[in-house]
XYZ file of C-alpha atoms in Angstrom:
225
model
C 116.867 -85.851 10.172
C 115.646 -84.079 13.038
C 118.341 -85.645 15.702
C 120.750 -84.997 12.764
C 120.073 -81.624 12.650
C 119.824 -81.322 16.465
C 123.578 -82.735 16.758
C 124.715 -80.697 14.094
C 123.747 -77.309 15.716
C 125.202 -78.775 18.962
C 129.022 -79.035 17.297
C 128.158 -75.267 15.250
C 127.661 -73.774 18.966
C 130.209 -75.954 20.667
C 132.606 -74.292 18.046
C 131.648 -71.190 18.177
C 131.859 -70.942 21.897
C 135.210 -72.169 21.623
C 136.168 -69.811 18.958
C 135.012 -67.273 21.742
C 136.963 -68.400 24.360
C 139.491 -68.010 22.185
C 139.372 -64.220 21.111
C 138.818 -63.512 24.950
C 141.926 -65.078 26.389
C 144.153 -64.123 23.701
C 142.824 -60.342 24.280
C 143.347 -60.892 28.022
C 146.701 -61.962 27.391
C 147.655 -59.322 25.466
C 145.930 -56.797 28.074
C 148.432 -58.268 30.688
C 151.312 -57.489 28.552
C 150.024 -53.994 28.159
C 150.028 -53.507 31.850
C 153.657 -54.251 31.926
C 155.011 -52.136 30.234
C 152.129 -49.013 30.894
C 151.672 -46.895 33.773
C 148.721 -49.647 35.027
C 148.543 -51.488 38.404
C 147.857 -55.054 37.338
C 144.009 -55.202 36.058
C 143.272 -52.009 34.808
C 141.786 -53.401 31.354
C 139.695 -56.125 33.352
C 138.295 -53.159 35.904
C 137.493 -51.028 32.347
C 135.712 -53.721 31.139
C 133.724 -54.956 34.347
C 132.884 -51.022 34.207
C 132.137 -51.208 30.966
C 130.064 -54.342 30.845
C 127.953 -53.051 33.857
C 127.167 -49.700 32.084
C 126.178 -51.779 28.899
C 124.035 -53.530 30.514
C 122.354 -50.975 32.150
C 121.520 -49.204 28.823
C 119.698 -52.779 28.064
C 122.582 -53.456 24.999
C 122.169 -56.954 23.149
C 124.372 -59.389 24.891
C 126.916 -59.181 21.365
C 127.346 -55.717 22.170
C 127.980 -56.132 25.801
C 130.841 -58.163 24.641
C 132.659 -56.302 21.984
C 132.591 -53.363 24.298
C 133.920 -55.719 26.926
C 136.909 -56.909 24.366
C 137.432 -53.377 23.435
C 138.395 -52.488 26.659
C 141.253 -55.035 27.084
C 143.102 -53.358 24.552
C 141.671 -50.037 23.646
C 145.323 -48.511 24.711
C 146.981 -51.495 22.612
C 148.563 -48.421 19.929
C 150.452 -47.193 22.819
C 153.039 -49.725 22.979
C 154.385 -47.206 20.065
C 154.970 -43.995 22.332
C 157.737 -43.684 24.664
C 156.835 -44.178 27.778
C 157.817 -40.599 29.177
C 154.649 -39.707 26.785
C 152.296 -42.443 28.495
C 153.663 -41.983 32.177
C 152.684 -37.919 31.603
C 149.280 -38.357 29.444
C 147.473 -35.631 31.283
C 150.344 -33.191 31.392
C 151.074 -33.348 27.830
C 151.285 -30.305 25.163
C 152.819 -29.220 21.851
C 154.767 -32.584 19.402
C 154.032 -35.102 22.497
C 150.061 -33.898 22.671
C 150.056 -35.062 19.223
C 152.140 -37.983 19.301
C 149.847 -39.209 22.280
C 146.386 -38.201 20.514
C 147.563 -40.598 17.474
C 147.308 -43.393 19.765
C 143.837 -44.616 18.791
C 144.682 -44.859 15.137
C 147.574 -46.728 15.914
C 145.463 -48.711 18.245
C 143.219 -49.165 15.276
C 145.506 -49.884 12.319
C 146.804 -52.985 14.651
C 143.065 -54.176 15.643
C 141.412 -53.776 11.877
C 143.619 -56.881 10.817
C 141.928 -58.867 13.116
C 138.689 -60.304 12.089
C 136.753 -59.895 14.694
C 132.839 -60.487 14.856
C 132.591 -57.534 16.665
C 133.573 -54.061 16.066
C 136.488 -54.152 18.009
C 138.399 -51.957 15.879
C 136.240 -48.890 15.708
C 135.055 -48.862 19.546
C 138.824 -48.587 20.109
C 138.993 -45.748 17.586
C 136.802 -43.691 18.616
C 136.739 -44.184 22.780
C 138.707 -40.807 22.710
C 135.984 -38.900 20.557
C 133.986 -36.508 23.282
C 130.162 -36.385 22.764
C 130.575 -32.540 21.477
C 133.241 -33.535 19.130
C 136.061 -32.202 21.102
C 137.729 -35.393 21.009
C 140.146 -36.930 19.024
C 141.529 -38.095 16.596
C 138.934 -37.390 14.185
C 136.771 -34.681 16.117
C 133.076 -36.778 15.360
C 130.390 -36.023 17.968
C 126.860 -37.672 19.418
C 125.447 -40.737 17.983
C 128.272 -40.541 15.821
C 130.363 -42.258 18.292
C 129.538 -46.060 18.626
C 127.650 -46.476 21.339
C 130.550 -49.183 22.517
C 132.990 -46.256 22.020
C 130.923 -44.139 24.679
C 130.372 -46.244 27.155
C 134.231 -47.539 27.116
C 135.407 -43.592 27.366
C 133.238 -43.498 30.463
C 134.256 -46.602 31.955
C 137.778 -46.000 31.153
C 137.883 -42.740 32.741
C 136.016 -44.195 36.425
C 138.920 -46.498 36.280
C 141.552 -43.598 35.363
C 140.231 -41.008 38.117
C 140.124 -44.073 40.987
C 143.891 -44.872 40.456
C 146.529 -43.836 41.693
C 148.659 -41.541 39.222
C 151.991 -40.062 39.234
C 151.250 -36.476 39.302
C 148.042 -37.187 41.563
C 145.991 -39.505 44.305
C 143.343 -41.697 43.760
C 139.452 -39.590 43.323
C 137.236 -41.671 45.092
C 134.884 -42.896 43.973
C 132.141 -40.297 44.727
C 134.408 -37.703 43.426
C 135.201 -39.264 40.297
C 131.623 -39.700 39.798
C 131.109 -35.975 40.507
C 133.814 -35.153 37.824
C 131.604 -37.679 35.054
C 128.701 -35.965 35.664
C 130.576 -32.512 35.052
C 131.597 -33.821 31.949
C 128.244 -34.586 30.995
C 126.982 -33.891 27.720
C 130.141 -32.574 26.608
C 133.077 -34.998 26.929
C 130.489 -37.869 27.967
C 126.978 -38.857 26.367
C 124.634 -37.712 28.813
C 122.645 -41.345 28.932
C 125.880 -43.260 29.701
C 126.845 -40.791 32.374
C 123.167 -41.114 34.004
C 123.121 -44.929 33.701
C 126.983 -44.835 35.519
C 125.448 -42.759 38.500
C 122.626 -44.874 39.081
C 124.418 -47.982 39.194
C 126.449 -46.745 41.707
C 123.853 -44.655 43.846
C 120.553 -46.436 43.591
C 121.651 -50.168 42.388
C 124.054 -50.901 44.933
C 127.459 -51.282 43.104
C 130.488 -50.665 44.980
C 133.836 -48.863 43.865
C 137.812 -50.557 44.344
C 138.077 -50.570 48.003
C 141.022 -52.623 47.001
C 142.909 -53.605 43.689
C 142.702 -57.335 44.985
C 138.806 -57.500 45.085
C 135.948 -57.328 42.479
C 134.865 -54.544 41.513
C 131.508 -55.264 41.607
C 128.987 -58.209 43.597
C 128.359 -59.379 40.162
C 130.108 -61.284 37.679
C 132.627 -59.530 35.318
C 132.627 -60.299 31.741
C 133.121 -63.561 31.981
C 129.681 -65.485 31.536
């Protein structure tokens, strides 16, 4: 009974590791076809997530939510394949109808991903990874520990990756200066323990920013175990 048993949790993980495998490439996949058509340089969800994964870890998150926050960030922007791309090209310089067509973009995002039965909550990370930790966020203005803790560290990790690319109506921050802007933002677009587990990864643990799109982000591995 006992060896039964034994093989019988062997094929139950087997499967579910596959069944893993399977959500992650098929969220890649669809990543990449994001890129093409965004304003992305090839691996901007796989730099969110490595960003995200490290910050996660950091805050000492259970290995299940390392993960959904990693698979939220391969396709946290997947609503915008909806918007024209004049509106995603010009995200930053937006106002009036095409401020509000953008900031509908996480609903979208989430009407698309809530089909999906996912054992993580993919859905709502991707929801709310535009909601700012004093509820001056959108789309649905919540604030604090409101937010998934998923959602906050993805808004973080999404904007290092945003402020160290290249954009059209500005250069690349480096990475010390987009690190200065986070920590401006601190307690107010950004939880204040995300931002200060962010800074010391980068100033007292040793990781390194893109020095170039073609390298790793970081010495250790991305989300990929």
């Amino acid at each position: 009974m006992a060896l039964q048993k034994h093989r019988l949790d062997k094929e139950i993980k087997d499967y579910l590791d596959r069944l893993a495998k399977c959500y992650r490439g098929t969220i890649e996949s669809v990543s990449g076809a994001l890129e093409l058509r965004g304003p992305y340089v090839p691996g901007h969800h796989q730099r969110v997530a490595e960003f995200a994964q490290a910050i996660a870890r950091g805050m000492r998150l259970s290995d299940f939510s390392i993960e959904g926050a990693c698979l939220a960030a391969y396709v946290y922007d997947i609503g915008l394949v909806s918007m024209p791309f004049s509106v995603i090209q010009d995200s930053e310089q937006l106002t009036g109808l095409s401020l509000t067509l953008y900031r509908n973009y996480p609903q979208i995002s989430y009407d698309i991903l809530k089909k999906v039965d996912f054992p993580w909550p993919v859905a709502d990370i991707v929801l709310q990874h535009c909601e700012c930790y004093d509820g001056s966020g959108f789309p649905r203005g919540i604030k604090g520990d409101d937010i998934l803790i998923e959602a906050r560290i993805l808004a973080v990790a999404n904007a290092l990756e945003d402020l160290t690319s290249h954009m059209a109506f500005r250069n690349a921050f480096t990475i010390k200066q987009a690190l200065d802007e986070i920590k401006f933002h601190r307690a107010s677009k950004y939880d204040p323990d995300v931002v200060d587990v962010c800074l010391k990864l980068f100033n007292e643990e040793g990781y390194k920013g893109k020095q170039n799109k073609d390298e790793p982000i970081f010495q250790k591995n991305g989300c990929h175990r």
